[in-house]
XYZ file of C-alpha atoms in Angstrom:
448
model
C 26.660 -13.626 -17.624
C 27.094 -15.814 -20.510
C 25.807 -13.337 -23.193
C 23.763 -15.608 -24.439
C 21.924 -15.485 -21.013
C 22.063 -11.824 -20.831
C 19.848 -11.797 -24.219
C 17.762 -13.750 -23.261
C 16.289 -11.808 -20.252
C 16.440 -8.771 -22.352
C 13.988 -10.409 -24.912
C 11.837 -11.692 -22.025
C 12.157 -8.088 -20.741
C 10.371 -6.953 -23.484
C 7.965 -9.182 -24.557
C 6.506 -8.350 -21.527
C 5.281 -4.785 -22.992
C 1.968 -4.370 -22.564
C 0.989 -8.332 -21.672
C -2.638 -7.760 -19.313
C -2.807 -9.600 -16.059
C -5.719 -10.224 -13.842
C -4.430 -7.324 -11.991
C -3.906 -4.098 -14.194
C -0.904 -3.598 -16.618
C 2.597 -3.702 -16.038
C 5.693 -2.487 -18.879
C 9.428 -4.127 -18.272
C 11.588 -2.990 -21.251
C 15.632 -3.978 -22.067
C 16.162 -0.778 -19.837
C 15.684 -3.022 -16.749
C 18.419 -5.392 -17.914
C 20.755 -2.126 -18.470
C 23.514 -3.585 -14.949
C 23.112 -6.664 -14.750
C 24.704 -7.346 -11.430
C 27.430 -10.972 -10.696
C 27.793 -13.639 -12.751
C 23.687 -15.035 -11.021
C 22.016 -12.143 -12.068
C 21.934 -11.223 -8.628
C 19.388 -8.706 -6.882
C 20.439 -6.385 -4.530
C 18.629 -4.492 -2.028
C 17.645 -2.355 0.195
C 14.680 -2.103 3.023
C 13.344 1.383 4.712
C 11.782 1.156 7.297
C 12.451 -1.679 9.866
C 9.102 -1.441 11.825
C 6.041 -3.942 11.867
C 6.337 -4.931 7.921
C 9.643 -5.943 6.640
C 9.801 -8.818 7.980
C 7.054 -9.937 4.884
C 9.843 -9.478 2.748
C 11.974 -12.178 4.396
C 10.960 -14.596 3.167
C 11.608 -14.626 -0.882
C 14.303 -12.665 -0.479
C 16.064 -15.678 1.582
C 14.636 -18.170 -1.036
C 17.912 -19.267 -2.910
C 15.469 -19.336 -6.324
C 15.570 -15.589 -5.657
C 18.860 -14.988 -5.904
C 18.742 -11.593 -3.997
C 20.859 -9.436 -1.061
C 20.597 -7.476 1.596
C 22.650 -4.248 0.909
C 21.017 -2.203 3.204
C 18.385 -2.066 6.113
C 16.973 1.617 6.693
C 15.380 2.939 9.545
C 15.464 6.475 11.460
C 16.244 4.670 14.400
C 18.843 3.169 15.935
C 16.871 0.129 17.787
C 15.044 -0.528 14.536
C 17.818 -1.021 13.147
C 20.308 -3.124 14.728
C 16.860 -5.849 16.055
C 16.556 -6.025 12.415
C 19.745 -6.578 11.860
C 19.641 -9.802 14.702
C 16.148 -10.958 13.089
C 17.346 -11.080 9.315
C 20.548 -12.954 10.266
C 18.353 -15.935 10.682
C 17.577 -16.039 8.062
C 19.810 -14.749 5.174
C 23.574 -15.435 5.780
C 24.878 -12.439 4.440
C 25.991 -9.022 6.587
C 23.529 -6.226 5.441
C 25.137 -2.380 6.235
C 22.653 -0.431 8.801
C 22.061 2.902 7.714
C 20.098 6.147 9.133
C 20.171 8.024 5.645
C 17.030 6.233 2.967
C 19.355 8.981 0.532
C 22.404 7.435 1.014
C 21.254 4.526 -0.189
C 19.322 5.763 -3.239
C 22.911 7.135 -4.392
C 24.393 3.200 -4.240
C 24.272 2.666 -7.921
C 24.310 -1.409 -7.219
C 21.200 -0.980 -5.401
C 18.826 -2.065 -7.776
C 15.702 -2.396 -5.377
C 14.647 -0.539 -2.740
C 11.160 -1.981 0.038
C 9.779 1.151 1.196
C 7.952 0.225 4.617
C 8.334 3.762 6.191
C 5.338 5.901 8.047
C 2.476 6.766 5.024
C 4.188 11.335 4.354
C 6.893 9.178 3.404
C 5.941 6.699 0.328
C 5.864 9.323 -2.829
C 8.718 11.097 -2.047
C 10.873 8.078 -1.493
C 9.703 5.907 -4.404
C 10.039 8.771 -6.821
C 13.908 10.054 -5.555
C 14.419 5.765 -5.925
C 12.484 6.088 -9.420
C 14.711 9.116 -10.418
C 17.874 7.251 -9.346
C 16.593 4.147 -11.478
C 15.776 1.801 -8.474
C 13.005 -0.319 -9.123
C 10.616 -0.531 -5.499
C 8.474 -1.865 -3.644
C 5.907 0.590 -2.043
C 4.180 -0.641 0.815
C 0.292 1.050 0.993
C -0.851 4.068 0.831
C 1.130 4.386 -1.762
C 0.799 7.944 -1.054
C -0.132 10.323 1.338
C -2.642 12.364 -0.669
C -4.121 12.595 -4.685
C -1.196 14.620 -6.190
C 1.108 12.229 -4.771
C -0.598 9.434 -6.714
C 0.054 11.319 -9.740
C 3.326 11.606 -9.747
C 4.316 8.574 -8.390
C 2.976 7.093 -12.346
C 4.626 10.074 -14.053
C 7.689 8.632 -12.810
C 7.093 5.161 -13.538
C 5.841 5.569 -16.548
C 9.284 8.502 -16.957
C 12.164 6.167 -15.659
C 10.288 2.943 -16.934
C 11.495 1.029 -13.239
C 8.983 -1.774 -11.864
C 6.647 0.135 -9.468
C 4.770 -2.630 -6.599
C 2.071 -1.551 -4.649
C 2.190 -3.593 -1.391
C -1.677 -4.482 -1.416
C -0.889 -8.840 -1.535
C -4.353 -9.387 -1.883
C -3.419 -9.040 -5.413
C -1.306 -11.944 -5.353
C -3.913 -14.787 -3.245
C -4.542 -17.415 -6.071
C -8.221 -17.485 -4.355
C -9.260 -14.019 -4.698
C -7.514 -14.117 -8.299
C -9.503 -16.698 -9.042
C -12.628 -15.949 -7.661
C -12.897 -12.174 -9.164
C -11.860 -14.228 -12.726
C -14.977 -15.629 -12.094
C -16.942 -12.714 -11.720
C -15.313 -10.767 -14.431
C -16.856 -13.923 -15.658
C -20.479 -13.886 -14.657
C -20.405 -16.429 -11.522
C -23.022 -14.531 -10.046
C -24.091 -12.036 -13.209
C -24.003 -8.756 -13.223
C -22.407 -7.407 -10.225
C -23.238 -3.770 -8.776
C -22.254 -3.543 -5.552
C -19.806 -4.392 -3.165
C -18.829 -3.763 0.959
C -15.163 -3.417 1.844
C -14.940 -3.513 5.510
C -12.785 -3.572 8.823
C -13.104 -4.055 12.508
C -10.475 -4.098 15.110
C -10.511 -3.017 19.140
C -7.970 -0.505 18.855
C -7.486 0.373 22.725
C -6.471 4.247 23.653
C -3.266 6.075 22.931
C -1.480 8.698 24.884
C -2.101 12.478 24.049
C 0.631 14.002 22.422
C 2.287 16.111 24.477
C 5.875 18.659 23.655
C 8.228 15.760 24.432
C 12.365 14.945 23.524
C 12.526 13.061 20.762
C 13.274 9.147 22.234
C 16.585 8.272 22.620
C 18.052 6.684 18.437
C 15.121 8.340 16.474
C 16.350 11.033 13.600
C 13.236 13.139 13.858
C 14.274 14.953 11.129
C 15.019 12.659 8.386
C 11.549 10.965 10.561
C 9.087 13.819 9.980
C 11.472 13.981 5.820
C 9.079 15.645 3.107
C 6.402 16.793 6.295
C 6.997 20.398 7.061
C 9.033 21.029 10.680
C 7.895 20.942 14.144
C 8.398 19.346 17.454
C 8.443 15.744 18.693
C 5.310 15.605 20.756
C 4.946 11.744 23.210
C 4.145 8.920 21.732
C 4.453 9.843 17.715
C 7.217 7.426 16.410
C 6.376 4.191 17.377
C 2.600 3.617 15.012
C 0.532 6.414 17.278
C 1.805 8.807 14.150
C -1.846 7.496 12.443
C -3.473 8.549 14.720
C -1.991 12.164 15.578
C -3.269 13.964 12.394
C -2.423 13.932 8.860
C 0.698 15.717 9.236
C 2.062 11.023 8.919
C -0.783 9.209 8.396
C -4.295 8.356 5.876
C -6.141 7.455 9.407
C -7.771 4.148 9.162
C -8.945 3.615 5.410
C -5.619 5.018 4.189
C -3.693 2.384 6.920
C -6.504 -1.093 6.433
C -8.689 0.218 3.735
C -6.715 0.779 0.714
C -6.888 -3.230 1.181
C -10.248 -3.512 1.041
C -10.927 -0.954 -1.102
C -8.860 -2.661 -3.775
C -10.927 -5.496 -3.842
C -14.339 -4.191 -4.177
C -12.797 -2.024 -7.013
C -11.161 -5.371 -8.992
C -14.099 -7.018 -8.508
C -16.209 -4.315 -10.046
C -14.422 -2.968 -12.663
C -14.245 0.504 -12.110
C -12.227 3.063 -11.853
C -13.297 6.655 -10.282
C -16.572 7.156 -9.443
C -18.886 9.819 -9.963
C -19.994 11.205 -5.722
C -18.336 10.328 -2.781
C -20.992 10.521 1.093
C -19.083 9.250 3.744
C -20.435 9.409 7.097
C -17.426 9.752 10.309
C -16.722 10.821 13.452
C -14.110 9.701 16.401
C -17.083 8.267 18.611
C -14.432 5.750 20.756
C -11.733 6.445 23.875
C -13.331 10.249 23.207
C -10.446 11.571 25.619
C -7.779 9.902 24.464
C -4.859 11.437 21.992
C -6.556 9.780 19.110
C -7.734 12.580 16.936
C -9.531 11.645 13.617
C -12.169 9.849 13.113
C -11.981 5.637 14.118
C -16.212 5.214 12.521
C -16.659 5.934 8.744
C -19.036 4.851 6.635
C -17.825 6.120 2.974
C -20.113 5.460 -0.177
C -18.524 5.237 -3.661
C -21.040 5.991 -6.802
C -20.391 4.987 -9.871
C -21.225 4.968 -13.966
C -24.389 1.748 -14.996
C -24.851 2.325 -11.329
C -22.115 0.240 -9.413
C -21.487 1.215 -5.670
C -18.705 0.562 -3.375
C -18.928 1.297 0.388
C -16.648 1.212 3.191
C -17.714 -0.378 6.624
C -15.127 0.840 9.215
C -14.525 0.510 12.796
C -11.481 0.419 14.168
C -11.804 0.595 18.197
C -15.304 -1.104 18.868
C -14.987 -5.132 17.400
C -18.197 -5.814 16.861
C -18.007 -8.414 14.245
C -20.964 -7.405 12.642
C -20.459 -8.933 8.726
C -19.119 -12.437 10.486
C -15.334 -11.511 9.732
C -13.236 -8.727 11.139
C -11.958 -7.496 7.912
C -13.079 -8.330 4.118
C -15.073 -7.496 0.910
C -18.902 -8.820 0.060
C -19.740 -8.260 -3.805
C -23.373 -8.423 -4.656
C -24.570 -9.989 -8.746
C -27.642 -10.459 -9.581
C -27.196 -14.334 -9.732
C -25.265 -14.034 -6.073
C -23.032 -13.060 -4.090
C -19.485 -13.598 -2.991
C -17.486 -12.755 0.378
C -13.889 -12.752 -0.312
C -10.911 -11.909 2.198
C -7.223 -12.767 2.696
C -7.738 -16.411 3.286
C -10.532 -17.382 0.377
C -13.531 -16.381 -0.756
C -17.317 -18.351 -0.004
C -19.275 -18.236 -3.437
C -23.869 -18.470 -2.343
C -26.755 -18.537 -5.009
C -30.071 -15.513 -4.663
C -31.221 -17.412 -1.272
C -27.721 -17.445 0.658
C -27.023 -20.840 0.036
C -22.900 -21.206 0.183
C -22.442 -23.240 -3.731
C -18.460 -23.162 -2.992
C -15.299 -22.741 -0.943
C -11.656 -22.268 -1.573
C -10.591 -21.269 1.789
C -7.112 -20.875 2.399
C -6.234 -19.764 6.345
C -3.122 -18.072 6.815
C -1.218 -15.628 9.180
C -1.884 -12.695 6.737
C -6.181 -13.156 7.095
C -7.007 -11.278 10.349
C -6.073 -7.814 10.911
C -2.618 -8.586 13.327
C 0.041 -6.456 13.404
C 2.489 -7.448 10.940
C 1.747 -9.604 7.961
C 4.093 -11.982 7.324
C 2.429 -14.193 5.660
C 2.192 -16.602 1.848
C 0.991 -13.294 -0.188
C 3.954 -11.305 1.498
C 5.997 -14.215 -0.157
C 3.370 -14.348 -3.777
C 3.602 -10.539 -4.013
C 7.418 -10.214 -3.489
C 8.819 -12.352 -5.706
C 6.353 -11.753 -8.024
C 8.260 -8.986 -7.800
C 11.792 -9.787 -8.145
C 9.953 -11.984 -11.286
C 8.618 -9.038 -13.248
C 12.508 -7.230 -13.472
C 13.905 -10.172 -14.762
C 10.663 -9.971 -17.310
C 9.899 -13.679 -16.032
C 6.230 -12.340 -14.754
C 4.494 -9.072 -14.790
C 3.602 -7.195 -11.800
C 0.469 -8.081 -10.182
C 0.018 -5.040 -8.917
C 1.751 -2.320 -10.666
C 1.558 1.879 -9.277
C -1.194 2.243 -11.955
C -3.596 0.183 -10.967
C -2.803 0.874 -7.221
C -2.619 4.736 -7.484
C -6.301 4.266 -8.468
C -7.335 1.907 -5.944
C -5.539 4.440 -3.138
C -7.753 6.936 -4.274
C -11.024 5.683 -2.780
C -8.798 6.810 0.248
C -7.932 9.405 0.079
C -11.687 10.307 -1.977
C -13.591 9.471 1.856
C -10.257 10.737 4.146
C -11.133 14.715 2.113
C -14.674 14.204 2.470
C -14.821 13.249 6.518
C -12.502 16.098 6.852
C -14.410 18.883 5.022
C -17.754 17.507 6.277
C -18.982 18.028 3.395
C -19.874 14.923 -0.381
C -18.438 15.790 -3.573
C -18.975 14.934 -6.883
C -15.898 13.172 -8.889
C -14.686 13.803 -12.751
C -15.140 10.091 -13.139
C -12.471 9.721 -15.960
C -9.748 12.065 -14.164
C -10.661 11.740 -11.478
C -10.614 15.787 -10.136
C -12.933 16.456 -7.553
C -15.685 18.766 -8.289
C -15.488 21.121 -4.942
C -12.784 23.681 -4.205
C -12.423 23.008 -0.864
C -11.942 19.372 -0.793
C -8.945 20.444 -3.956
C -7.508 22.326 -1.234
C -6.586 19.176 0.311
C -5.558 17.210 -3.488
C -1.535 17.841 -2.414
C 0.112 18.979 0.787
C 2.390 21.558 1.770
C 6.005 20.431 1.916
C 9.695 20.621 3.715
C 11.655 23.115 1.832
C 13.744 20.960 -0.839
C 11.404 17.638 -0.752
C 9.204 18.777 -2.392
C 7.656 16.192 -5.257
C 8.535 17.860 -8.652
C 6.651 17.000 -11.961
C 8.029 15.298 -14.382
């Protein structure tokens, strides 16, 4: 790389510091370019977690204009590493190293950025480890397992000055950006309420019973930061979402993150003043699912603004006419927005305008590969290079994630509570006991 090219990239990075954009603020400094790889500024990346989500990153990684190379494919399950190697080879012509232990990947100084698409309990600890080692991070939702981890993520990002994109890809939707800008400009008057909803018809899951880990699974590393326990069938393959709170964050963290983020963005609010939740397990009552499958959460903000989260994991009735999305109400009209686009209505409920671009990320199917993820991933690469600003920087993502944590905590203690709207701290001692979690000794996230 020529000195002129390097100087240009450094100046571009410095120039992006503090730029405001539709989703928040990010900062990129010359430190992001402390090590330029190769004559063409190639980004060398790793993917941790090779389950349902990693394929969504591949189109942007494979695009020649993004100039990216995968150095590692990492997963604690051998069958997933092997399967991913085959799938990746269909679109990418270089061969990545298959690795079991993300710590070995993090230790490799040639890795510039890591995509983290693991179970929830690994997200924040892995991201903090990566940032400390000088890596940029694309962090899948939920960005944290509990409120304290969100605070630590933001602190690590500020200390190590890394680009950290949260994987709530609707922030990169051109249609969503367009209508949120219009809402902020007054197209439906004074906004006062949003309903974020998710509907699915998930079936029964096995009752968790003690069993030997499946062949090829490193159960020790799967647990990682979580306190050690015996393996139970069938935990590792997605059902960890529904088997308590050791690894997952229930449906609010799993899917509510997306719609609640859009609701908060549209209403231009931060932390609520009060949280109220009705929740329970109402379907397939005798199965192994042991968190709520139904939730109605209400977040009350100052200036008489409200966000509601309506979740039906296992009852497929689409009472809002769609399986997921966000409704935003204003003094002059309303908006329905989802990953496909938006519809704008007047006060009589008449459709005024719509901008729809149907895509395979629009519903609640597993995986989520599609144009929004490609846009979001490309935005991550461009921000590392100083050519753009993040659509979902971690300081914004962590605030939205707090809504899911509040809902889960209120559900777990079966009580409402008030919140400090400036700091996000909960005014309830029982609730604050769930502010963090217990970690396996040696895996704690240290304060910075």
